[in-house]
Coordinates of C-alpha atoms and ligand atoms in Angstrom, one line a residue:
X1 CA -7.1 23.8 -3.5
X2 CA -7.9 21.9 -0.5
X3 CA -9.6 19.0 -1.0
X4 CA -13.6 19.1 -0.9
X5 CA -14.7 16.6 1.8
X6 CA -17.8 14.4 0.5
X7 CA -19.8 13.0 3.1
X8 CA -21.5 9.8 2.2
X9 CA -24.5 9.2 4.0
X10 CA -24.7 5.1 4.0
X11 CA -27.5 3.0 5.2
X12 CA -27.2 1.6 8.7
X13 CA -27.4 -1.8 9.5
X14 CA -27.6 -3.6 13.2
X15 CA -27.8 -7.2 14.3
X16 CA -26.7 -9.2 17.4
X17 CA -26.2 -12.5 19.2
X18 CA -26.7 -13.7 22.4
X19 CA -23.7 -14.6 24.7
X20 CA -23.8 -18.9 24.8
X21 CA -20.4 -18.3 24.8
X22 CA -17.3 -19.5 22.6
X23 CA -19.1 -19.0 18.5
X24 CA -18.7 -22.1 16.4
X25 CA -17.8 -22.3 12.6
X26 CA -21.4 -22.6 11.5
X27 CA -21.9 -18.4 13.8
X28 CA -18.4 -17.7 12.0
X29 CA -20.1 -18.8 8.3
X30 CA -24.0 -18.2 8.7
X31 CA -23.3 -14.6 10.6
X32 CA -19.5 -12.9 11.3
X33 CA -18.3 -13.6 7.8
X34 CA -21.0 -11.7 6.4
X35 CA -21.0 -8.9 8.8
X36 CA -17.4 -8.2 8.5
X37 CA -17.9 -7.5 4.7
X38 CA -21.0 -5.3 5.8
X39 CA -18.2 -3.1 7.5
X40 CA -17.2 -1.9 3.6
X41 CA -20.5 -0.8 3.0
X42 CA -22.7 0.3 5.9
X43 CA -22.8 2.4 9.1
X44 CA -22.6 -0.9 11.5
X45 CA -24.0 -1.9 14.8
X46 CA -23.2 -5.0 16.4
X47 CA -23.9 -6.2 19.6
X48 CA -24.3 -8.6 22.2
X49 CA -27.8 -9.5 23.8
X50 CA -26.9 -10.3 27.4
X51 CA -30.8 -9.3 28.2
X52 CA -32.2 -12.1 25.7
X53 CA -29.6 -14.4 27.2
X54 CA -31.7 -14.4 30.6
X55 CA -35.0 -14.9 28.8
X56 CA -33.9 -18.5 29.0
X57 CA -31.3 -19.1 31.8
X58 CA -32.7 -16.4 34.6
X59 CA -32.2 -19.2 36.8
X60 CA -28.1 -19.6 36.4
X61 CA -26.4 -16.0 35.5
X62 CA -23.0 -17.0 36.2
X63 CA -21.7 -17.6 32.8
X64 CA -22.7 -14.6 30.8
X65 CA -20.1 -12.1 31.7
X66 CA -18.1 -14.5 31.0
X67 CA -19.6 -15.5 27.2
X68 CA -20.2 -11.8 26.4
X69 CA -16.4 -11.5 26.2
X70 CA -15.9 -14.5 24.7
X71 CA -18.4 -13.8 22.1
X72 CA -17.2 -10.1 21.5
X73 CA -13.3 -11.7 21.3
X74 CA -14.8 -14.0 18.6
X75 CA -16.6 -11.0 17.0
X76 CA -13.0 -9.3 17.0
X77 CA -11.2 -12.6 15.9
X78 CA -13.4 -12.5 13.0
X79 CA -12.5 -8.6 11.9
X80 CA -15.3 -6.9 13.1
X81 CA -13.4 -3.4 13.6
X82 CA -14.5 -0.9 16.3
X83 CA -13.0 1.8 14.8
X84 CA -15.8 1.1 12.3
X85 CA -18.5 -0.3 13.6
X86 CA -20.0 0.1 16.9
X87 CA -19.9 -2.7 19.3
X88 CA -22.0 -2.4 22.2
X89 CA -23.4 -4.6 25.4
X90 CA -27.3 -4.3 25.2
X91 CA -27.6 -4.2 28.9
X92 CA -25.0 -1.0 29.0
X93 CA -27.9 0.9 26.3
X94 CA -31.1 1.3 28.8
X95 CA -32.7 3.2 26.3
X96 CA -33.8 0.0 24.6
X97 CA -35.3 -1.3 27.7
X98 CA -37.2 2.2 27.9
X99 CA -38.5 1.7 24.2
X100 CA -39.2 -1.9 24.8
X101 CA -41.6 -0.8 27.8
X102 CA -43.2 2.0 25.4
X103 CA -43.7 -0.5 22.7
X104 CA -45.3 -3.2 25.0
X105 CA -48.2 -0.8 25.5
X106 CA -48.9 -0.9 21.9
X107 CA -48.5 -4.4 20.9
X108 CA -51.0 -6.8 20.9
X109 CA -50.4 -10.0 23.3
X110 CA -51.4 -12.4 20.1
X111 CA -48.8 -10.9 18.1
X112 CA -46.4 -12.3 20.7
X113 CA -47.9 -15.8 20.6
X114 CA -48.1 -16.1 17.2
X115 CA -44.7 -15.9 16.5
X116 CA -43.0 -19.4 15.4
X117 CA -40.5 -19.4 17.5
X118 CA -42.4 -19.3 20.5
X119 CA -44.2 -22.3 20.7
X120 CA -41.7 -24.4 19.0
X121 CA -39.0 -23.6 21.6
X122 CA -42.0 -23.9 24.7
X123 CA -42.0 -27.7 23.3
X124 CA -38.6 -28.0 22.4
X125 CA -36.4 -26.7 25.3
X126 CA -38.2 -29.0 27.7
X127 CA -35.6 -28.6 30.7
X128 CA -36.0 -24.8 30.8
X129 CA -39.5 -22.9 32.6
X130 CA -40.6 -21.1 29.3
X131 CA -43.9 -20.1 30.9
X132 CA -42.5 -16.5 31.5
X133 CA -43.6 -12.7 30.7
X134 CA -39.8 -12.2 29.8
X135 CA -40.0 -15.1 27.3
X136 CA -43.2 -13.8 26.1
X137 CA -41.4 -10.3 25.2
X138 CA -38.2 -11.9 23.8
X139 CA -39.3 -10.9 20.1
X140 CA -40.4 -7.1 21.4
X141 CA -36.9 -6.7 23.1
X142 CA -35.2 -7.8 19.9
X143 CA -38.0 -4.9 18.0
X144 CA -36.4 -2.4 20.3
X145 CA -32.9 -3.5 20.2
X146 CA -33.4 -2.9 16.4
X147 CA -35.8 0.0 15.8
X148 CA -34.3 1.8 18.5
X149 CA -31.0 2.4 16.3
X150 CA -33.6 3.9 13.1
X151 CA -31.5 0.8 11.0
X152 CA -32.4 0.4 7.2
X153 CA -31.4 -3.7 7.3
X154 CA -31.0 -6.2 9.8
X155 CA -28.5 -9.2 8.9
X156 CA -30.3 -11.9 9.9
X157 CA -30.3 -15.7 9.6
X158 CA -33.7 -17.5 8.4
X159 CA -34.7 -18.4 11.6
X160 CA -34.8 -14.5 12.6
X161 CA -36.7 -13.6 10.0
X162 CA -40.3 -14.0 11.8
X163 CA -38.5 -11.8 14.6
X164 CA -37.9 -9.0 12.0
X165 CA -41.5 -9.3 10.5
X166 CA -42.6 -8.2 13.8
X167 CA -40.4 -5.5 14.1
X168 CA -42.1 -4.6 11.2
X169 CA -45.6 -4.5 12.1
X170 CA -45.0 -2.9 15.8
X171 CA -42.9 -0.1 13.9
X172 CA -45.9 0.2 11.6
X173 CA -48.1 0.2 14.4
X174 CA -46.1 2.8 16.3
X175 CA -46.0 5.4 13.4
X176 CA -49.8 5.0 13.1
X177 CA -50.1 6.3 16.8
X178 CA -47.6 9.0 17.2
X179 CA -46.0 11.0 14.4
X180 CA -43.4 13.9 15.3
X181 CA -44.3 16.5 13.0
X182 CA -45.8 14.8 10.3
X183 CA -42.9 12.4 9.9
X184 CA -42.6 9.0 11.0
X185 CA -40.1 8.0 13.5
X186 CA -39.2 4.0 13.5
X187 CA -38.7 3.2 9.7
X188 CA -39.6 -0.4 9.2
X189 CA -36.6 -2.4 8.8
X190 CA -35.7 -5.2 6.2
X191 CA -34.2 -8.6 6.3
X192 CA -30.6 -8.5 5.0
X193 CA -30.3 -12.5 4.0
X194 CA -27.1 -13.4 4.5
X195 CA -25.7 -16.0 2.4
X196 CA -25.1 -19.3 4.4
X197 CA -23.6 -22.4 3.3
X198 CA -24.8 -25.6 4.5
X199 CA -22.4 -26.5 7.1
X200 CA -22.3 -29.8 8.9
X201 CA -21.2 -30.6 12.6
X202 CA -18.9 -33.6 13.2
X203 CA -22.5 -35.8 13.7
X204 CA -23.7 -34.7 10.1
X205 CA -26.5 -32.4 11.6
X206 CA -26.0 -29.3 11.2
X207 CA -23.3 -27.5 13.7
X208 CA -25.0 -26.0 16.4
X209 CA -23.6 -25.9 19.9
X210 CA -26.9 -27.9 21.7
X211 CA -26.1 -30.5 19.0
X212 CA -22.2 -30.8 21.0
X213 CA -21.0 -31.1 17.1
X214 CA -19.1 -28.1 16.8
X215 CA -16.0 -26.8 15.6
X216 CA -15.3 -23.9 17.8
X217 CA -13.8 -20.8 16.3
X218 CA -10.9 -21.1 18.9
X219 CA -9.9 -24.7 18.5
X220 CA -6.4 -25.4 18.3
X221 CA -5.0 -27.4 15.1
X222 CA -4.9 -30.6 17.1
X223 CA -8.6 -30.3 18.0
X224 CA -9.5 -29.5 14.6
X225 CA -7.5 -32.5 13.0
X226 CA -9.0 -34.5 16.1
X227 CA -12.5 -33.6 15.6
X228 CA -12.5 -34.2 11.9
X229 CA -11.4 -37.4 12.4
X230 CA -14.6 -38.7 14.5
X231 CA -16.4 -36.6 11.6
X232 CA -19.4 -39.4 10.4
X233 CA -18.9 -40.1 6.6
X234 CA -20.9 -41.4 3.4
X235 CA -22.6 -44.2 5.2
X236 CA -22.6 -46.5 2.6
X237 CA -18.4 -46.2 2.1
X238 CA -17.9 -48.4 5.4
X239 CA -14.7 -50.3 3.7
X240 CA -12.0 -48.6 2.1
X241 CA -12.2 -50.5 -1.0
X242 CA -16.0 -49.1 -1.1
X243 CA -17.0 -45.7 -3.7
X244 CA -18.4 -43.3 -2.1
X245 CA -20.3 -39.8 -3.0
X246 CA -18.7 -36.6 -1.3
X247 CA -22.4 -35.2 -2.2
X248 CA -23.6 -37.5 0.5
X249 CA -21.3 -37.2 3.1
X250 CA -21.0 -34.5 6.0
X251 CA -16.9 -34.2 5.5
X252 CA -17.5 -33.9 1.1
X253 CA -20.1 -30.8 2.3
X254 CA -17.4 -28.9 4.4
X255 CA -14.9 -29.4 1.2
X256 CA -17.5 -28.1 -0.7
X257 CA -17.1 -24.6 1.3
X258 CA -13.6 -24.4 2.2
X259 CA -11.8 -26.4 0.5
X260 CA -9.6 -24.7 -3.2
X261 CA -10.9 -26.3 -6.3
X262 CA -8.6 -28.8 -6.6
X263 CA -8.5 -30.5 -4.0
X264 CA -12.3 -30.7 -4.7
X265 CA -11.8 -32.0 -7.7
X266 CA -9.6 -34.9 -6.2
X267 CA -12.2 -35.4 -3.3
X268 CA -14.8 -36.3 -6.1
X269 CA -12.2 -37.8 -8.4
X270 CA -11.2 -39.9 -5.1
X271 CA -14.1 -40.7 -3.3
X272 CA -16.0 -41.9 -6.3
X273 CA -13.4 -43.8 -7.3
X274 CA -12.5 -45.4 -3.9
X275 CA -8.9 -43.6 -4.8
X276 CA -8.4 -42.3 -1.8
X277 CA -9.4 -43.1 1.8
X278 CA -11.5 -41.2 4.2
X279 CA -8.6 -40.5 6.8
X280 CA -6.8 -38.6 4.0
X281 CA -9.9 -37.1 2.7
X282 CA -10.0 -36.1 6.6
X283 CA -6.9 -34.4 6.3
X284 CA -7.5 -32.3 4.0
X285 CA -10.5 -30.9 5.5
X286 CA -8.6 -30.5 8.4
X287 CA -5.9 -28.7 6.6
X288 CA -8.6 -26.3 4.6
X289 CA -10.7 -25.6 8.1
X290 CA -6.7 -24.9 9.4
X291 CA -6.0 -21.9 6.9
X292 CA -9.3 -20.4 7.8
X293 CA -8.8 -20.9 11.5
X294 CA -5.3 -19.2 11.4
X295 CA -5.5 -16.1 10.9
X296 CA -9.5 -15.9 13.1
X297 CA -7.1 -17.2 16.1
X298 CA -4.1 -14.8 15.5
X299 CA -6.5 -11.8 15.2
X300 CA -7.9 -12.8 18.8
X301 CA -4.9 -13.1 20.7
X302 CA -3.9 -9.7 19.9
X303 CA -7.0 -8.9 22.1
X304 CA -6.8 -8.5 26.1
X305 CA -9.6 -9.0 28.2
X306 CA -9.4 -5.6 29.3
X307 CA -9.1 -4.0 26.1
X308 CA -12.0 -6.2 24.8
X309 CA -13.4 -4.5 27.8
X310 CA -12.5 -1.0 26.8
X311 CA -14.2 -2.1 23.6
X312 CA -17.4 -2.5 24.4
X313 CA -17.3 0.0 26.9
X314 CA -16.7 2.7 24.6
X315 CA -18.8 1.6 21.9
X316 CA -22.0 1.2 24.3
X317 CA -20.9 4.6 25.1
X318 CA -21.3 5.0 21.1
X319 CA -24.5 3.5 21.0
X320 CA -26.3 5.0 23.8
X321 CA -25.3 8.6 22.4
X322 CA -27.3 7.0 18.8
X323 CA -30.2 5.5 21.3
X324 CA -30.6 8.4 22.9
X325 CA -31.7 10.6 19.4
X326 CA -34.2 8.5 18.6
X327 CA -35.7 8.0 22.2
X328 CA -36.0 11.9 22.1
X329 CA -37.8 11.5 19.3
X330 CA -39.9 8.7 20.4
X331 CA -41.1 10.8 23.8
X332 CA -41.4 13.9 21.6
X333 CA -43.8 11.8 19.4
X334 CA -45.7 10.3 22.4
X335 CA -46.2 13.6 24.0
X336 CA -43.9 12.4 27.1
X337 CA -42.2 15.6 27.0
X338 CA -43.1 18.5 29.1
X339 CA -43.1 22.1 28.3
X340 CA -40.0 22.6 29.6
X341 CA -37.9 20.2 28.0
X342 CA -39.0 20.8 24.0
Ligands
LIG401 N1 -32.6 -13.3 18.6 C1 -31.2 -13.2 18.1 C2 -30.6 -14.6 18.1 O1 -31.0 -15.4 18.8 C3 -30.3 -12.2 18.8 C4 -30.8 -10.8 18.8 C5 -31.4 -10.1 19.8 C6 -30.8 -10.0 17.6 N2 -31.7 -8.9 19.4 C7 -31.4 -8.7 18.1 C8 -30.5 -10.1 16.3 C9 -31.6 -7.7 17.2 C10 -30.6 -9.1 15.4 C11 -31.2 -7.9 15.9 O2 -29.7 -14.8 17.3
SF4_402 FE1 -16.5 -38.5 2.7 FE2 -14.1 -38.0 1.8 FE3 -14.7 -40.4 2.8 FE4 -15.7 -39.6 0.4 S1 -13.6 -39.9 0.9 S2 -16.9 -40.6 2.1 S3 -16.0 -37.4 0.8 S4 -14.7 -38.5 3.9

């Protein structure tokens, strides 16, 4: 008998990054690790936001071809698959630069100042002109990017999660206006949290790439072992002879997720104990962040840059065809379409 085919109808889930080029070890933690697992689960979407990129750096463009391949390469490195998931350029979808027109007739400008992130980075990015419409409309662009794809979660870091909320309320907003035959067309929706572990940069703030404290996902052994060298430790271990408390130091928290149980267990036994010094303890960081780095690295340079190319091309292709359904449904709902075209 041949063998019935079951189709299993799982939820779809999208989320993106913007392309500040090569991803650090807090993106690969806080973001990639947890999407590649999504893969075994979910109908997947993942793309890059060249768009948002502009919202802040219209006046320099030069770099983000360049960091949209860098960022897909990482996205590959890390075992994002596109035979499974779809990875796409936002700029190469126009349909989410149609919805995020439609939605801006419906949303209410205080919606858009009212979200955290706006005001916060107006006072924080101080060397970058803020005071524009496209900055405004980052939050609705990042609405469309998502509703625009009809996803059930988005996998999202806290600091997206306002962004999301939004999404929320212009979906509701929309399917309060326009139905499509009784139904409502942008489900709202929800924050996927994904898990992320406290992870220091080499200055004990946490790694982020305007700190300069990084650990990039493409740095060589030597850089690694380098970098974790200048690492800051437990302040108050400043001679070798001194104890010291691995809970209080940056290098202890990135033992704490990498490093094998044992060798935790002889970081405490160790540091506490003024056992061991903070060059070795070093080490084995190092060696921990090596194992991880390996196989990221070895994945990557299997890519070219024109296959990562072909990549992207064909899943935009991918996502447009996806982007397309739902704008259809979107007009039909606003009563864009003429008689001819129902
Ligand atoms: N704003 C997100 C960030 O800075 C990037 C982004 C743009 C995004 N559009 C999105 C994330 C849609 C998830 C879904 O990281
Ligand atoms: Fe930090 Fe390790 Fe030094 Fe302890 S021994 S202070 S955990 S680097």
């Amino acid at each position: 008998m041949a063998e019935q085919e079951t189709k299993v109808i799982r939820s779809r889930v999208l989320s993106g990054m913007r392309p500040t080029g090569k991803l650090h070890l807090g993106n690969y933690m806080g973001a990639l690790a947890n999407w590649v697992k999504l893969q075994d689960e979910y109908e997947c979407y993942f793309f890059i936001a060249d768009w948002h990129a502009l919202t802040t750096d219209y006046g320099d463009t030069s770099k983000v071809a360049e960091n949209t391949i860098d960022v897909l390469l990482d996205y590959l490195a890390a075992g994002l698959d596109p035979e499974r998931s779809v990875l796409f350029l936002q700029s190469r979808v126009l349909q989410h630069a149609e919805l995020y027109l439609l939605l801006g007739m419906i949303t209410p400008l205080g919606w858009l100042e009212r979200v955290p992130t706006y005001k916060e980075q107006q006072e924080n990015l101080t060397g970058k002109d803020l005071s524009n419409y496209g900055f405004l409309g980052y939050p609705l662009l990042m609405a469309s990017d998502i509703l625009i794809y009809q996803p059930q979660f988005v996998p999202v870091g806290n600091d997206q999660t306002a962004h999301v909320e939004l999404t929320r309320e212009v979906a509701r907003r929309f399917n309060q206006f326009y139905m499509l035959d009784g139904r409502e067309v942008l489900p709202e929706p929800k924050v996927l949290l994904t898990p992320s572990p406290k992870l220091p940069g080499t200055d004990g703030r946490k790694m982020s790439k305007s700190y300069g404290n990084t650990i990039l996902m493409t740095d060589a052994e030597p850089v690694v072992r380098q970098k974790l060298k200048t690492m800051v430790t437990d302040p108050a271990r400043i001679r070798r002879t001194d104890k010291g408390d691995p809970d209080k130091c940056p290098v202890g928290d990135l033992h704490k997720v990498f490093s094998s149980g044992e060798t935790l267990a002889k970081v405490y036994e160790g540091c506490t104990t003024a056992g061991i010094g903070c060059i070795e303890c070093k080490s084995w960081a190092a060696d921990a962040l090596v194992q991880i780095l390996t196989p990221i690295q070895e994945r990557r340079a299997g890519f070219t840059q024109a296959q990562a190319e072909e990549i992207l091309a064909d899943g935009s292709r991918r996502a447009r065809a996806r982007a397309e359904q739902t704008m259809d449904e979107v007009r039909s709902a606003m009563k864009l379409t003429l008689s001819s075209e129902r």
